[in-house]
Short mmCIF file of C-alpha atoms in Angstrom, two decimals:
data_model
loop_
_atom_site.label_atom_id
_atom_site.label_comp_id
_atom_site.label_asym_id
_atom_site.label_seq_id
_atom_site.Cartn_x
_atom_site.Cartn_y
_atom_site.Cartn_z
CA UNK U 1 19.53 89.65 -36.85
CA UNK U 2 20.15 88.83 -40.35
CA UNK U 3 24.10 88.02 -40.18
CA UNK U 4 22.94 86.36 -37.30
CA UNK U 5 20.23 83.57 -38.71
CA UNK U 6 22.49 83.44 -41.73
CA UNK U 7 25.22 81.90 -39.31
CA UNK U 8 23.58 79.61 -37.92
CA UNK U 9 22.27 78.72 -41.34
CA UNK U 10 25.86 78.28 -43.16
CA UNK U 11 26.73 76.21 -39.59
CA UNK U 12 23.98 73.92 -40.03
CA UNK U 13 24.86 73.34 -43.72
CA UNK U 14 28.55 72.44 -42.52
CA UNK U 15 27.46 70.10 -40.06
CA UNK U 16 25.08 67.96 -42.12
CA UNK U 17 26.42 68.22 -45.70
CA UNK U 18 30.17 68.65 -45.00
CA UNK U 19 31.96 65.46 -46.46
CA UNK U 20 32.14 62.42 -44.16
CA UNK U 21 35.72 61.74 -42.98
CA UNK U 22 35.60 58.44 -42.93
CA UNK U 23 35.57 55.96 -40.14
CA UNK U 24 38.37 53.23 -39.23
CA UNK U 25 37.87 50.29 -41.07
CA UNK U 26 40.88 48.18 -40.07
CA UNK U 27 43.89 48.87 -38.48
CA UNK U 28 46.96 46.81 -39.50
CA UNK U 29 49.90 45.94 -36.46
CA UNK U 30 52.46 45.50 -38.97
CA UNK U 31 53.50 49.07 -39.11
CA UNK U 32 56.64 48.46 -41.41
CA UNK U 33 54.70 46.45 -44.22
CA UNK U 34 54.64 49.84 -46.64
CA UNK U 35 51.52 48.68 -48.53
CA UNK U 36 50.77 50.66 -51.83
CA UNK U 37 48.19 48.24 -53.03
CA UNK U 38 44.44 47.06 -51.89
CA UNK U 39 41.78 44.89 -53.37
CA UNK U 40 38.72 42.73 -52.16
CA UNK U 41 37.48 39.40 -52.89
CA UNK U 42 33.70 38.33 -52.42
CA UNK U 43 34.48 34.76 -52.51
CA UNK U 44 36.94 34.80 -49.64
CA UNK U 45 35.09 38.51 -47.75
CA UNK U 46 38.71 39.24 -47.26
CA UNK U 47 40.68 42.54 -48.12
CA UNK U 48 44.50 42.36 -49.62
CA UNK U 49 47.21 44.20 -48.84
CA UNK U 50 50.82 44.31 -50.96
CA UNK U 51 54.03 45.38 -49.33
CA UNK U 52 56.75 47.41 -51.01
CA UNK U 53 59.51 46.89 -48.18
CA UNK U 54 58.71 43.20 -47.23
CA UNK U 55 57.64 41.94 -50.62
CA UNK U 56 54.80 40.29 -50.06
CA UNK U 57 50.85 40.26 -49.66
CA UNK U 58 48.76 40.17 -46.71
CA UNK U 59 44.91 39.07 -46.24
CA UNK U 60 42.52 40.24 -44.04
CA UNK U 61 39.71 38.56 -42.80
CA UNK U 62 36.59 41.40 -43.48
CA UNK U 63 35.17 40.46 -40.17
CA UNK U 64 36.99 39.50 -37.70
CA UNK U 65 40.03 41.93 -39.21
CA UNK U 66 42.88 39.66 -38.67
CA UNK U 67 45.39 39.20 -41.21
CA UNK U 68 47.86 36.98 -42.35
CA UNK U 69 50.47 36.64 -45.17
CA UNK U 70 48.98 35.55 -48.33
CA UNK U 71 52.06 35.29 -49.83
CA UNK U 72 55.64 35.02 -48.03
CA UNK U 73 58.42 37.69 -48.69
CA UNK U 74 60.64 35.08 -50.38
CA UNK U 75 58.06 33.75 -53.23
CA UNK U 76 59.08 36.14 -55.53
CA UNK U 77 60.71 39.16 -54.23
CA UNK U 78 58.57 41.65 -56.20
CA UNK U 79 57.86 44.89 -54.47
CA UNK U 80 53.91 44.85 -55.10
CA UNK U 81 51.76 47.75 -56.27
CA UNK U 82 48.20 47.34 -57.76
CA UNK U 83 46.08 44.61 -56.98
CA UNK U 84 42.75 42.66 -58.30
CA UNK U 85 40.57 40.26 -57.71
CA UNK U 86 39.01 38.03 -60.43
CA UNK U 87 36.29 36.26 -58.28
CA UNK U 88 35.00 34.37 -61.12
CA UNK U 89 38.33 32.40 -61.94
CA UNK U 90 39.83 32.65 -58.77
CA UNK U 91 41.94 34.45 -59.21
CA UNK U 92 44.83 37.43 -57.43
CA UNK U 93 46.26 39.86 -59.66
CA UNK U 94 49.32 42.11 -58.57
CA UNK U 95 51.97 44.30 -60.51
CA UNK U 96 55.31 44.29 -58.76
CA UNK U 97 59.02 45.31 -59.48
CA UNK U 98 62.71 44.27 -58.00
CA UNK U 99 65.89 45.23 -58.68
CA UNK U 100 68.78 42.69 -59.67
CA UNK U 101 71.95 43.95 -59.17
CA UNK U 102 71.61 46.41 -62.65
CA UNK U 103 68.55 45.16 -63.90
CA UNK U 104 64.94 46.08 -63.37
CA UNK U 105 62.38 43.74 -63.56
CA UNK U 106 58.65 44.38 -63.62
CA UNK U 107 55.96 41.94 -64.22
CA UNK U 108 52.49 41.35 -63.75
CA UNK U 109 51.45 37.97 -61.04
CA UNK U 110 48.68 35.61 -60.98
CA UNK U 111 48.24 34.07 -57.64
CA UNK U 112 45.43 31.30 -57.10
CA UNK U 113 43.10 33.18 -55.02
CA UNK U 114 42.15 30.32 -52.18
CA UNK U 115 45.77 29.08 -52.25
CA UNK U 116 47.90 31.67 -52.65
CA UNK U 117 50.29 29.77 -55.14
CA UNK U 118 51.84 31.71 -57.84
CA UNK U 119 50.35 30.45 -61.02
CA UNK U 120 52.34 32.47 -63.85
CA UNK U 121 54.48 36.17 -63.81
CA UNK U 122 54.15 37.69 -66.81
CA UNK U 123 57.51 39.54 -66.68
CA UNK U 124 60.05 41.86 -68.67
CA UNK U 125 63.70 42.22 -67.45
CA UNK U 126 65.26 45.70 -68.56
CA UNK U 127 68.54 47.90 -68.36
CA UNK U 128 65.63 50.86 -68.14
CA UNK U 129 63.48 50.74 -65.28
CA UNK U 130 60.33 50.28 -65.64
CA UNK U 131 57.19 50.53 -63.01
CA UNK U 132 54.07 48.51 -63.49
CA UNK U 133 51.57 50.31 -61.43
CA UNK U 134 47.71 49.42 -61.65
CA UNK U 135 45.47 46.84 -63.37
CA UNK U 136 42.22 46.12 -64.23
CA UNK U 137 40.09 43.34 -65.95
CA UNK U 138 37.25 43.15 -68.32
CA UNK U 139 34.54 41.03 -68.40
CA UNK U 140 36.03 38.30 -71.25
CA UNK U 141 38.93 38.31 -68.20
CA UNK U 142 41.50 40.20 -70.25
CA UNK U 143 43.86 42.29 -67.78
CA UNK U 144 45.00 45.88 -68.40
CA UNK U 145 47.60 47.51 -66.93
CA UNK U 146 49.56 50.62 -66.87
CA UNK U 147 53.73 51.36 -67.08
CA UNK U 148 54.42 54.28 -64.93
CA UNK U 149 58.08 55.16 -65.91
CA UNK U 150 56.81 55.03 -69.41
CA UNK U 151 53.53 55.83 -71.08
CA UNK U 152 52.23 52.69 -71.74
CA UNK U 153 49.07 50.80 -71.54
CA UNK U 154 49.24 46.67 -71.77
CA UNK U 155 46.99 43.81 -72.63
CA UNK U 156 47.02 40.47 -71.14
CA UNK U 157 44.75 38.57 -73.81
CA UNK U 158 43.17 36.19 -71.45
CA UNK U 159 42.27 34.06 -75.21
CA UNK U 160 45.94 34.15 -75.98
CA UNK U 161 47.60 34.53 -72.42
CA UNK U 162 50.08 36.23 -73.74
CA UNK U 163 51.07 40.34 -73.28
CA UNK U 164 50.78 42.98 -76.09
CA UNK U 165 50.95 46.58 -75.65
CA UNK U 166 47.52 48.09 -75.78
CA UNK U 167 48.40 51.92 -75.91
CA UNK U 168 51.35 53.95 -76.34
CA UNK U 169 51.43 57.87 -76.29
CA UNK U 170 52.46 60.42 -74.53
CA UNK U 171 49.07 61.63 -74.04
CA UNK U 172 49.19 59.52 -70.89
CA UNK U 173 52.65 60.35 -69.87
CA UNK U 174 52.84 58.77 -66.47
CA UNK U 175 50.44 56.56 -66.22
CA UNK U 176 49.24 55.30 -62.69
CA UNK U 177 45.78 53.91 -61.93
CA UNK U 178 43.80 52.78 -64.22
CA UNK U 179 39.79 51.40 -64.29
CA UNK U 180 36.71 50.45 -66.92
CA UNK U 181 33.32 51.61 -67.30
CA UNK U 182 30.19 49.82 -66.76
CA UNK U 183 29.69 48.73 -69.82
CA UNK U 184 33.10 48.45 -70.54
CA UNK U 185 33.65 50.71 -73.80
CA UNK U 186 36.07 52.91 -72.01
CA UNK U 187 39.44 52.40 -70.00
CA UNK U 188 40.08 55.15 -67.35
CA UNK U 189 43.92 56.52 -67.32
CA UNK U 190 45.61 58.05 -64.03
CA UNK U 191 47.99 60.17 -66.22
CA UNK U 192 50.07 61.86 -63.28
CA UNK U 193 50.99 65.12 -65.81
CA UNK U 194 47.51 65.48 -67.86
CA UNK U 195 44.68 63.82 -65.73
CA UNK U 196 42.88 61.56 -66.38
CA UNK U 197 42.39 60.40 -70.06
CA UNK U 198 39.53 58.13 -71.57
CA UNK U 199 40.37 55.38 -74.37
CA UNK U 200 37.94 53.94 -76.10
CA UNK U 201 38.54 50.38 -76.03
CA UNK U 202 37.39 48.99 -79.42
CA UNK U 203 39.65 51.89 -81.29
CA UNK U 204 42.20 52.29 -78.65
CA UNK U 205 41.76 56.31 -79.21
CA UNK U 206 41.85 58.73 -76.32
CA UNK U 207 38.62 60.72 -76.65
CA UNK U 208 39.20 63.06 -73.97
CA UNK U 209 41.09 66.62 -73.62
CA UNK U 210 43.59 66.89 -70.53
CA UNK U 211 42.58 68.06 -67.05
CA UNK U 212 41.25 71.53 -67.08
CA UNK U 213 39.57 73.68 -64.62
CA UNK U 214 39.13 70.69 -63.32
CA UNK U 215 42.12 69.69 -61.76
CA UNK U 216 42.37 65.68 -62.08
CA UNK U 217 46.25 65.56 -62.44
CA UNK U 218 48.62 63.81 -59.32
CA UNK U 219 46.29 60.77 -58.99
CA UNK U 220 46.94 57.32 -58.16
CA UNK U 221 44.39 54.86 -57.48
CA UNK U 222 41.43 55.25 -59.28
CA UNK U 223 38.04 53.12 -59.49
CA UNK U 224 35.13 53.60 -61.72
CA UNK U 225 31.85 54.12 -59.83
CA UNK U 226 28.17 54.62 -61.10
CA UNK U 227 29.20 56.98 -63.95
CA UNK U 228 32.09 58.92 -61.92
CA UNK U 229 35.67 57.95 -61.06
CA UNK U 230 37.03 58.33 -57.34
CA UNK U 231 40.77 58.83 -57.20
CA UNK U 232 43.21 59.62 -54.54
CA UNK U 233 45.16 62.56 -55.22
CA UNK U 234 48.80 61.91 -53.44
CA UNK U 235 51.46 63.78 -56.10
CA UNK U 236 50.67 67.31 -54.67
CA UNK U 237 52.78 70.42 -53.26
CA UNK U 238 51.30 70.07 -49.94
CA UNK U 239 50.24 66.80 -47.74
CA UNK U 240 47.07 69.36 -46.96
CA UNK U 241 46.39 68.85 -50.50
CA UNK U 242 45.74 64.73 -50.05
CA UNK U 243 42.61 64.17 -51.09
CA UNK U 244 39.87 61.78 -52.19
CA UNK U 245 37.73 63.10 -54.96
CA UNK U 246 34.92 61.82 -57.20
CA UNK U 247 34.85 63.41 -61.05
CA UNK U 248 31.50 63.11 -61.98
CA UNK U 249 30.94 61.91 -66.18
CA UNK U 250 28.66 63.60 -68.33
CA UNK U 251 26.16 61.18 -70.13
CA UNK U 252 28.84 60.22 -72.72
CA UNK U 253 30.84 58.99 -69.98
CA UNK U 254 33.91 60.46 -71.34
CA UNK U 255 33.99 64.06 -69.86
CA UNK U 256 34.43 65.32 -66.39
CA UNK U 257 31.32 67.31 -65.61
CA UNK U 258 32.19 68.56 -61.76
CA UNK U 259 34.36 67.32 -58.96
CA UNK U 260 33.79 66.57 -55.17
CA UNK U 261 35.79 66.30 -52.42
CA UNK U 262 34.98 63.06 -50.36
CA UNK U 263 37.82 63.80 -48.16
CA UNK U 264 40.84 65.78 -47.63
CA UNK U 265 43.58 66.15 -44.80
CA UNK U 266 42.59 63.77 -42.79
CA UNK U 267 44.87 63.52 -39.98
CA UNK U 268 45.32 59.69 -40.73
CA UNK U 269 46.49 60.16 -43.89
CA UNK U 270 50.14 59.37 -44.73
CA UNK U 271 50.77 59.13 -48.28
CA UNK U 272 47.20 57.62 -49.20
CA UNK U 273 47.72 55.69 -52.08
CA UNK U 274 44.56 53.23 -53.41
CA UNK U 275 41.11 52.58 -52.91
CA UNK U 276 38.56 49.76 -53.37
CA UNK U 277 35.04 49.94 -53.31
CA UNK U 278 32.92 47.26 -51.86
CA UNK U 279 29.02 47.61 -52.26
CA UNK U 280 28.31 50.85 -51.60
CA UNK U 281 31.49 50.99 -49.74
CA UNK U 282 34.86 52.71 -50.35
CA UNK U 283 37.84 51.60 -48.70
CA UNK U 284 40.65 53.73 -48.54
CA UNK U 285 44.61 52.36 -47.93
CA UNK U 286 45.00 56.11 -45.70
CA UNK U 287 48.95 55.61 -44.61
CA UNK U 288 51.21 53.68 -47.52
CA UNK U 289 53.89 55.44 -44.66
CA UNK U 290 55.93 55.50 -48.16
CA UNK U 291 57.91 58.79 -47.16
CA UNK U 292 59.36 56.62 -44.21
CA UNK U 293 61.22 54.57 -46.81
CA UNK U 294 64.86 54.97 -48.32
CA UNK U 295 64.25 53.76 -51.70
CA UNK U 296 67.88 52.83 -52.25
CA UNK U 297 68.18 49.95 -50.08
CA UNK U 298 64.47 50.04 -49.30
CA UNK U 299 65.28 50.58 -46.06
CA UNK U 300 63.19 51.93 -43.13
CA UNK U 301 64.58 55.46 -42.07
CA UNK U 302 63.14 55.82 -38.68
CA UNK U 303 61.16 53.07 -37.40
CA UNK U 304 60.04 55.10 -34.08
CA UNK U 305 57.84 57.29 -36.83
CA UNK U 306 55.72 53.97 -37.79
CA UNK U 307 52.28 53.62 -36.89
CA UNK U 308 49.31 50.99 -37.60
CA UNK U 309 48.38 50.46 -41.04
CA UNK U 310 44.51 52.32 -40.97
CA UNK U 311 41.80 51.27 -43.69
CA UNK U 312 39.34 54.26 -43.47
CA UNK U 313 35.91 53.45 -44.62
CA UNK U 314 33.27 55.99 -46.70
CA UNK U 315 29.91 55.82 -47.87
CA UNK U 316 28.86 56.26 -51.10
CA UNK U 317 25.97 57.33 -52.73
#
């Protein structure tokens, strides 16, 4: 009789505190557009995709979910990664990278938010290549962001408007997402080897040791969220290993305390890749389709495998 009650006990506690899988959001028809990036705007209540393969961004209208290009494939050829909105200025931020013939180019974009019109790339040409990834602002409006192929954090002074390089070690070896605390005193750092890594802003000092027991390593987008940061977890052994977590902060805000799972091998996901969170809301980019790409010509390998872009929505509390 015991084993039996404690059955239905444990299958009780599964059913109503298991984590939510999320529900379908959006679903995109243009199944080749390989988007790696998402971000929201308030001011237009309209999400933003950016496409690796067709080099360019999409908008989608938060209610009525139909999209169109915000920016067309030819404006700049830049295969487009991370991507935020600065509601106050008006403002679209994206990092992208091409490929000229034997040089790599990577540069950060400013779009005009209700127009779409490229207002300045702030770019570097190189024999290296060289990945910006992520991005995110503070509240004086200066812009962050992180250099994957290197370990690099870089400053956009939005005083000087000019690009300096914020943070350079290799205790962020791979950089990838990056986000800011509340208040922000702290800058949040994806490393894909050791975790993620806490710098305090005013003495640009990491402050943190690497991941631990508490694995935080193989993320990529990551967003700061009343004292925790959510990241998807994509650079793992195993697709059954794709995951959305939360890492809880102890009261310094600089230590990971405990992780939870908000979601993990969902069936839609495909290489999930970035997150934005809306409210109380997180919105999850659950099939970048990226394994469906040859990256030397960017090239789709089979396009029968293609499905419908899916934006899964989660609560938060």
């Amino acid at each position: 009789m015991k084993n039996i009650l404690g059955t239905i006990i444990c299958t009780v506690f599964l059913l109503f505190c298991s984590p939510e899988k999320g529900t379908i959001a959006y679903k995109i028809s243009e199944k080749d557009l390989i988007p790696e990036g998402i971000t929201f705007s308030k001011t237009t209540n309209s999400f933003y995709l950016g496409s690796l393969v067709k080099a360019k961004i999409i908008k989608i209208d938060a209610k009525t979910g139909k999209f169109q290009d915000f920016t067309s494939s030819d404006m700049s050829g830049m295969r487009f990664l991370g991507m935020i909105v600065d509601d106050n200025r008006k403002h679209l931020w994206a990092c992208g990278n091409l490929t000229n013939d034997s040089t790599y180019i990577s540069a950060v974009l400013k779009f005009d938010l209700l127009s779409g019109k490229l207002l300045k790339s702030y770019s570097m040409s190189d024999s290296l290549q060289n990945i910006y990834n992520d991005l995110v602002q503070d509240e004086r409006g200066d812009v962050y962001f992180t250099n994957t192929n290197k370990q690099t954090v870089y400053k956009i002074s939005q005083e000087t408007d000019s690009v300096t390089i914020f943070f350079d070690g290799d205790q962020i070896l791979h950089p990838n997402g990056i986000t800011i605390s509340m208040d922000f005193k702290y800058l949040y750092i994806a490393s894909t080897e050791y975790g993620i890594r806490v710098i305090d802003i005013e003495n640009r000092q990491i402050v943190n040791e690497p991941a631990g027991l508490i694995n935080s390593t193989g993320l990529d987008g990551i967003k700061y969220y009343k004292n925790s940061i959510i990241g998807i977890q994509n650079e793992v052994k195993d697709k059954s290993e794709w995951k959305i977590a939360r890492y809880f902060l102890d009261e310094t805000g600089t230590k990971i305390s405990k992780m939870e799972i908000i979601d993990q091998n969902n069936p839609h996901f495909n290489i999930p890749t970035t997150l934005v969170i809306h409210k109380n809301d997180l919105y999850c980019l659950a099939n970048s389709q990226m394994g469906n790409v040859n990256w030397n010509d960017l090239g789709i390998r089979h396009y029968e495998a293609l499905e419908d872009i899916i934006i899964l929505k989660y609560s938060l509390k």
